[in-house]
Short mmCIF file of C-alpha atoms in Angstrom, two decimals:
data_model
loop_
_atom_site.label_atom_id
_atom_site.label_comp_id
_atom_site.label_asym_id
_atom_site.label_seq_id
_atom_site.Cartn_x
_atom_site.Cartn_y
_atom_site.Cartn_z
CA LEU R 688 48.53 38.68 -97.32
CA GLY R 689 48.35 41.22 -94.48
CA THR R 690 47.53 44.11 -96.81
CA SER R 691 44.93 42.05 -98.68
CA LEU R 692 43.33 40.98 -95.39
CA THR R 693 42.99 44.59 -94.29
CA LEU R 694 41.60 45.67 -97.67
CA VAL R 695 38.83 43.07 -97.76
CA SER R 696 37.94 42.98 -94.05
CA ASN R 697 34.64 44.25 -92.72
CA HIS R 698 35.45 43.39 -89.09
CA TRP R 699 37.79 45.41 -86.92
CA LEU R 700 39.69 42.42 -85.54
CA MET R 701 40.40 41.06 -89.02
CA ALA R 702 41.59 44.46 -90.20
CA TRP R 703 43.84 44.74 -87.13
CA MET R 704 45.18 41.25 -87.79
CA GLY R 705 46.04 42.28 -91.35
CA LEU R 706 48.00 45.27 -90.05
CA GLU R 707 49.94 43.01 -87.68
CA ILE R 708 50.79 40.49 -90.40
CA ASN R 709 51.88 43.38 -92.59
CA THR R 710 54.18 44.73 -89.89
CA LEU R 711 55.77 41.42 -88.93
CA ALA R 712 56.30 40.32 -92.54
CA ILE R 713 58.56 43.23 -93.50
CA ILE R 714 60.91 42.94 -90.49
CA PRO R 715 62.93 39.97 -91.89
CA MET R 716 63.29 41.91 -95.15
CA MET R 717 64.57 44.96 -93.24
CA THR R 718 67.19 42.90 -91.37
CA TYR R 719 68.68 41.33 -94.54
CA PRO R 720 71.63 41.47 -94.92
CA ASN R 721 72.10 41.15 -91.19
CA ASN R 722 74.09 43.99 -89.64
CA MET R 723 73.74 46.32 -86.67
CA ARG R 724 72.31 49.22 -88.71
CA ASN R 725 69.52 47.13 -90.23
CA THR R 726 68.69 45.52 -86.89
CA GLU R 727 68.48 48.90 -85.15
CA SER R 728 66.11 50.23 -87.83
CA ALA R 729 63.95 47.10 -87.63
CA ILE R 730 63.67 47.45 -83.83
CA LYS R 731 62.67 51.13 -84.13
CA TYR R 732 60.08 50.22 -86.75
CA PHE R 733 58.69 47.36 -84.66
CA LEU R 734 58.37 49.46 -81.50
CA MET R 735 56.58 52.28 -83.30
CA GLN R 736 54.22 49.96 -85.15
CA ALA R 737 53.51 47.90 -82.03
CA THR R 738 52.61 51.07 -80.11
CA ALA R 739 50.27 52.18 -82.90
CA SER R 740 48.70 48.72 -83.04
CA MET R 741 47.95 48.75 -79.32
CA ILE R 742 46.32 52.17 -79.61
CA ILE R 743 44.22 50.84 -82.51
CA MET R 744 43.19 47.84 -80.41
CA PHE R 745 42.24 50.14 -77.53
CA ALA R 746 40.16 52.30 -79.91
CA ILE R 747 38.47 49.19 -81.35
CA ILE R 748 37.54 47.80 -77.92
CA TYR R 749 36.40 51.19 -76.63
CA ASN R 750 34.24 51.76 -79.71
CA ALA R 751 32.74 48.25 -79.41
CA TRP R 752 32.01 48.85 -75.73
CA MET R 753 30.27 52.16 -76.42
CA THR R 754 28.42 51.28 -79.65
CA ASN R 755 28.14 47.47 -79.51
CA GLN R 756 29.46 47.33 -83.08
CA TRP R 757 32.53 45.57 -84.56
CA THR R 758 31.88 46.67 -88.14
CA LEU R 759 34.68 48.65 -89.73
CA PHE R 760 32.39 51.44 -90.90
CA GLN R 761 30.76 51.98 -87.49
CA VAL R 762 33.11 54.33 -85.59
CA SER R 763 30.67 56.78 -84.10
CA ASN R 764 32.35 57.44 -80.75
CA GLU R 765 34.38 60.67 -80.74
CA TRP R 766 37.19 59.43 -78.48
CA ALA R 767 37.55 56.15 -80.37
CA THR R 768 37.77 58.09 -83.64
CA MET R 769 40.46 60.38 -82.23
CA PHE R 770 42.60 57.49 -80.95
CA MET R 771 42.16 55.63 -84.22
CA THR R 772 43.24 58.69 -86.22
CA LEU R 773 46.35 59.23 -84.07
CA ALA R 774 47.31 55.55 -84.30
CA LEU R 775 46.95 55.53 -88.09
CA ALA R 776 49.01 58.74 -88.18
CA MET R 777 51.76 56.88 -86.31
CA LYS R 778 51.63 54.02 -88.80
CA LEU R 779 51.68 56.36 -91.80
CA GLY R 780 54.41 58.57 -90.37
CA LEU R 781 52.39 61.77 -90.13
CA ALA R 782 53.72 64.64 -88.03
CA PRO R 783 54.21 64.86 -85.08
CA PHE R 784 54.79 61.06 -85.16
CA HIS R 785 57.13 61.26 -88.16
CA PHE R 786 60.51 60.95 -86.43
CA TRP R 787 60.87 57.22 -87.05
CA VAL R 788 60.41 57.40 -90.83
CA PRO R 789 63.75 59.02 -91.86
CA GLU R 790 65.76 57.02 -89.30
CA VAL R 791 64.29 53.67 -90.30
CA THR R 792 64.48 54.38 -94.04
CA GLN R 793 68.11 55.48 -93.76
CA GLY R 794 69.18 52.31 -91.94
CA ILE R 795 67.75 49.70 -94.32
CA PRO R 796 68.58 48.69 -97.92
CA LEU R 797 67.02 50.51 -100.87
CA THR R 798 64.67 47.63 -101.72
CA SER R 799 63.31 47.42 -98.18
CA GLY R 800 63.03 51.21 -98.08
CA MET R 801 60.97 51.13 -101.25
CA ILE R 802 58.53 48.63 -99.72
CA LEU R 803 58.39 50.61 -96.47
CA LEU R 804 57.49 53.89 -98.21
CA THR R 805 55.06 52.42 -100.76
CA TRP R 806 53.38 49.09 -100.01
CA GLN R 807 53.31 49.56 -96.25
CA LYS R 808 51.18 52.71 -96.69
CA ILE R 809 48.33 50.89 -98.42
CA ALA R 810 46.73 49.11 -95.43
CA PRO R 811 46.62 52.09 -93.01
CA THR R 812 45.40 54.37 -95.80
CA SER R 813 42.62 51.92 -96.66
CA ILE R 814 41.37 52.01 -93.05
CA LEU R 815 41.57 55.81 -93.06
CA TYR R 816 39.58 55.80 -96.30
CA GLN R 817 36.87 53.50 -94.91
CA ILE R 818 36.34 55.41 -91.66
CA SER R 819 36.66 58.85 -93.32
CA PRO R 820 32.99 59.88 -92.70
CA SER R 821 33.60 59.65 -88.94
CA LEU R 822 36.88 61.58 -88.81
CA ASN R 823 37.47 64.96 -87.18
CA MET R 824 38.22 67.60 -89.82
CA ASN R 825 40.21 69.89 -87.50
CA LEU R 826 42.46 67.05 -86.35
CA LEU R 827 43.05 65.92 -89.93
CA ILE R 828 43.98 69.44 -91.06
CA LEU R 829 46.37 69.81 -88.11
CA LEU R 830 48.11 66.50 -88.88
CA ALA R 831 48.21 67.18 -92.62
CA VAL R 832 49.56 70.75 -92.50
CA SER R 833 52.15 69.77 -89.88
CA SER R 834 53.27 66.86 -92.07
CA THR R 835 53.61 68.93 -95.23
CA LEU R 836 55.54 71.71 -93.48
CA LEU R 837 57.83 69.48 -91.40
CA GLY R 838 58.36 67.11 -94.32
CA GLY R 839 59.42 70.04 -96.50
CA TRP R 840 61.68 71.67 -93.90
CA GLY R 841 63.21 68.36 -92.82
CA GLY R 842 64.36 67.44 -96.31
CA LEU R 843 66.11 70.74 -97.06
CA ASN R 844 69.39 70.00 -95.30
CA GLN R 845 69.70 66.28 -96.07
CA THR R 846 72.47 64.67 -98.12
CA HIS R 847 71.22 61.08 -98.00
CA LEU R 848 68.73 60.22 -100.71
CA ARG R 849 66.81 57.74 -98.55
CA LYS R 850 66.19 60.41 -95.92
CA ILE R 851 65.07 62.86 -98.60
CA LEU R 852 62.58 60.30 -99.95
CA ALA R 853 61.41 59.62 -96.38
CA TYR R 854 60.65 63.32 -95.81
CA SER R 855 58.97 63.36 -99.23
CA SER R 856 56.78 60.48 -98.04
CA ILE R 857 55.81 62.45 -94.91
CA THR R 858 54.75 65.39 -97.07
CA HIS R 859 52.71 63.30 -99.49
CA MET R 860 50.98 61.51 -96.64
CA GLY R 861 49.93 64.96 -95.42
CA TRP R 862 48.43 65.77 -98.84
CA MET R 863 46.47 62.51 -98.78
CA THR R 864 45.23 63.01 -95.23
CA VAL R 865 43.91 66.54 -95.71
CA ILE R 866 41.50 65.51 -98.46
CA VAL R 867 40.32 62.12 -97.13
CA LEU R 868 37.24 63.61 -95.44
CA ILE R 869 36.26 65.92 -98.32
CA ASN R 870 36.95 63.64 -101.30
CA PRO R 871 38.36 60.20 -100.40
CA SER R 872 38.77 59.25 -104.07
CA LEU R 873 41.51 61.87 -104.41
CA THR R 874 43.37 60.19 -101.55
CA ILE R 875 43.44 56.89 -103.46
CA MET R 876 44.50 58.59 -106.70
CA ASN R 877 47.27 60.50 -104.92
CA LEU R 878 48.45 57.30 -103.22
CA LEU R 879 48.67 55.38 -106.51
CA ILE R 880 50.61 58.14 -108.27
CA TYR R 881 52.92 58.54 -105.27
CA ILE R 882 53.59 54.78 -105.12
CA ALA R 883 54.40 54.64 -108.85
CA ALA R 884 56.79 57.61 -108.67
CA THR R 885 58.53 56.49 -105.48
CA MET R 886 59.00 52.94 -106.74
CA ALA R 887 60.53 54.24 -109.98
CA ILE R 888 62.97 56.47 -108.05
CA PHE R 889 64.04 53.64 -105.74
CA LEU R 890 64.51 51.28 -108.69
CA CYS R 891 66.70 53.85 -110.47
CA LEU R 892 68.80 54.39 -107.34
CA ASN R 893 69.05 50.65 -106.72
CA LEU R 894 70.24 49.93 -110.28
CA THR R 895 72.93 52.58 -110.02
CA SER R 896 73.78 51.80 -106.35
CA THR R 897 73.33 55.47 -105.39
CA THR R 898 72.48 56.48 -101.83
CA LYS R 899 73.98 59.99 -101.43
CA ILE R 900 73.57 63.26 -103.29
CA ASN R 901 77.29 63.63 -103.99
CA ALA R 902 77.27 60.23 -105.73
CA LEU R 903 74.70 61.61 -108.20
CA SER R 904 77.42 63.75 -109.78
CA ASN R 905 78.67 60.61 -111.56
CA LEU R 906 75.23 59.33 -112.49
CA TRP R 907 75.27 60.98 -115.92
CA ASN R 908 78.57 59.23 -116.65
CA LYS R 909 77.12 55.88 -115.62
CA SER R 910 73.73 56.10 -117.34
CA ALA R 911 72.33 59.16 -119.09
CA PRO R 912 68.87 57.59 -119.75
CA MET R 913 68.57 56.73 -116.06
CA THR R 914 69.44 60.33 -115.17
CA ILE R 915 66.76 61.72 -117.50
CA THR R 916 64.21 59.27 -116.10
CA LEU R 917 65.07 60.28 -112.54
CA MET R 918 64.77 63.97 -113.44
CA ILE R 919 61.30 63.54 -114.98
CA ILE R 920 59.99 61.51 -112.04
CA LEU R 921 61.33 63.99 -109.47
CA LEU R 922 59.73 66.91 -111.31
CA SER R 923 56.46 64.98 -111.39
CA LEU R 924 56.71 64.19 -107.68
CA GLY R 925 57.28 67.89 -107.05
CA GLY R 926 54.01 68.72 -108.79
CA LEU R 927 55.14 70.58 -111.91
CA PRO R 928 52.80 70.65 -114.93
CA PRO R 929 52.41 69.03 -117.42
CA LEU R 930 53.51 65.95 -115.46
CA THR R 931 51.17 63.60 -113.60
CA GLY R 932 52.18 64.70 -110.10
CA PHE R 933 50.60 68.08 -110.76
CA MET R 934 47.14 66.51 -111.08
CA PRO R 935 46.50 65.37 -107.46
CA LYS R 936 47.89 68.61 -105.99
CA TRP R 937 45.76 70.69 -108.34
CA LEU R 938 42.58 68.75 -107.57
CA ILE R 939 43.23 68.73 -103.81
CA LEU R 940 43.77 72.50 -103.74
CA GLN R 941 40.64 72.96 -105.85
CA GLU R 942 38.54 70.90 -103.43
CA LEU R 943 39.91 72.76 -100.41
CA ILE R 944 39.08 76.12 -101.99
CA ILE R 945 35.54 74.94 -102.84
CA TYR R 946 35.05 74.05 -99.16
CA ASN R 947 36.42 77.46 -98.07
CA ASN R 948 39.65 76.07 -96.57
CA ILE R 949 41.68 78.88 -98.13
CA THR R 950 44.34 79.03 -95.40
CA THR R 951 44.96 75.28 -95.55
CA ALA R 952 45.25 75.42 -99.34
CA MET R 953 47.79 78.27 -99.14
CA LEU R 954 49.93 76.44 -96.55
CA LEU R 955 49.91 73.26 -98.65
CA ALA R 956 50.85 75.19 -101.80
CA PHE R 957 53.73 76.94 -100.04
CA SER R 958 54.97 73.68 -98.53
CA ALA R 959 55.08 72.15 -102.01
CA LEU R 960 57.79 74.69 -102.86
CA LEU R 961 59.98 73.28 -100.09
CA ASN R 962 59.75 69.80 -101.58
CA LEU R 963 60.39 71.15 -105.05
CA PHE R 964 63.56 72.82 -103.77
CA PHE R 965 65.25 69.62 -102.61
CA TYR R 966 64.03 67.76 -105.68
CA MET R 967 65.75 70.43 -107.77
CA ARG R 968 68.92 69.95 -105.70
CA ILE R 969 68.96 66.29 -106.72
CA ILE R 970 68.31 67.17 -110.37
CA TYR R 971 71.00 69.86 -110.36
CA THR R 972 73.61 67.53 -108.87
CA SER R 973 72.85 64.73 -111.31
CA THR R 974 72.46 66.68 -114.57
CA LEU R 975 73.76 70.24 -114.48
CA THR R 976 77.22 69.70 -113.01
CA MET R 977 80.20 67.84 -114.43
CA PHE R 978 82.79 67.07 -111.79
CA PRO R 979 86.41 66.37 -112.83
CA SER R 980 86.82 62.92 -114.29
CA ASN R 981 89.09 61.18 -116.77
CA ASN R 982 88.12 61.10 -120.43
CA SER R 983 87.32 57.39 -120.54
CA SER R 984 84.55 57.74 -117.94
CA LYS R 985 82.64 60.58 -119.59
CA PHE R 986 80.95 58.26 -122.06
CA GLN R 987 80.87 55.20 -119.86
CA TRP R 988 77.09 54.92 -120.21
CA PHE R 989 77.47 54.58 -123.99
CA HIS R 990 79.60 51.45 -123.66
CA SER R 991 78.11 49.77 -120.59
CA SER R 992 74.75 50.64 -119.11
CA PRO R 993 73.15 48.91 -116.12
CA LYS R 994 70.71 46.08 -116.63
CA PRO R 995 67.26 47.45 -117.45
CA THR R 996 64.23 46.58 -115.37
CA SER R 997 60.76 46.17 -116.79
CA LEU R 998 59.16 48.15 -113.94
CA ILE R 999 60.92 51.46 -114.53
CA PRO R 1000 59.30 52.32 -117.92
CA SER R 1001 55.79 51.48 -116.73
CA MET R 1002 56.25 53.36 -113.44
CA THR R 1003 57.66 56.34 -115.32
CA ILE R 1004 54.65 56.45 -117.63
CA ILE R 1005 52.22 56.25 -114.70
CA SER R 1006 54.02 58.89 -112.65
CA ALA R 1007 54.76 61.37 -115.45
CA MET R 1008 52.39 61.05 -118.39
CA LEU R 1009 48.82 60.69 -117.09
CA LEU R 1010 47.89 64.37 -116.79
CA PRO R 1011 45.56 64.17 -119.87
CA LEU R 1012 43.32 61.89 -117.77
CA SER R 1013 42.59 64.71 -115.32
CA PRO R 1014 39.30 65.77 -117.05
CA LEU R 1015 38.05 62.21 -116.59
CA VAL R 1016 38.95 62.27 -112.88
CA ILE R 1017 37.24 65.63 -112.42
CA ASN R 1018 34.05 64.36 -114.06
CA LEU R 1019 34.06 61.28 -111.82
#
């Protein structure tokens, strides 16, 4: 309801109300089952989101005072635009406001983490999309490049899969932010592909009850098809052709080069290698190593595989097999 309210609103107060409903609705999900770790993560999330919401409210009131407009598309004041951009960066987890994302994601269950890193990004991104003509290009590039670099460096030394996916989210939010002023449609396309891939990864990890990299060494024994699916999705999320994840990165770099942002394009391309490195660590651990185990467990997946879910095949197709549609996207 909160996300839908933000998506359809034309008035700043209604859009802000949607963001608040969205924030408050996920907190009970984050605290279930109730333990100290979940509660601590929920408190951190609430404090960060409440701070961002107050900055958004200040920007809304200041813009209305200066322009006499409450319409979502009318953000013509420079200071109001800057505060709005920084507040949305806090909600999306862009650097340098990214510190809460890995900590909160690590402390909550996999299902809640999936919602936090996918659905919760839709409402702030929609506001960023709608006010994109008024945004400051230099500020967006600074936030985006910082996010891609820090997201890549932060995930290199992690052993917890939820933290790795959190740093991956920071990086992908940077890719979406850098192009929102030049070509907002690419932001939406990148968001949809990212949501499909991240949901598929979380569903695979949830079905196999895997939260650490060292636990992936037994994933092939538990379910070989799940391992292959995870490998394909991770390669797509890293941006390797001919998988779908290559398409948004390719188009974003192409648009940046057309608009003579060569340095930004180079930094984004180099930062993608950092993400690809820790994706390859996950793939290597889950597929290319066979740790000592007894003979009966080597073919455990053949006798008993986990219950399938209907979402994983569809999400895998969306996140890995849509590259042939790229000519259509380019023409649009």
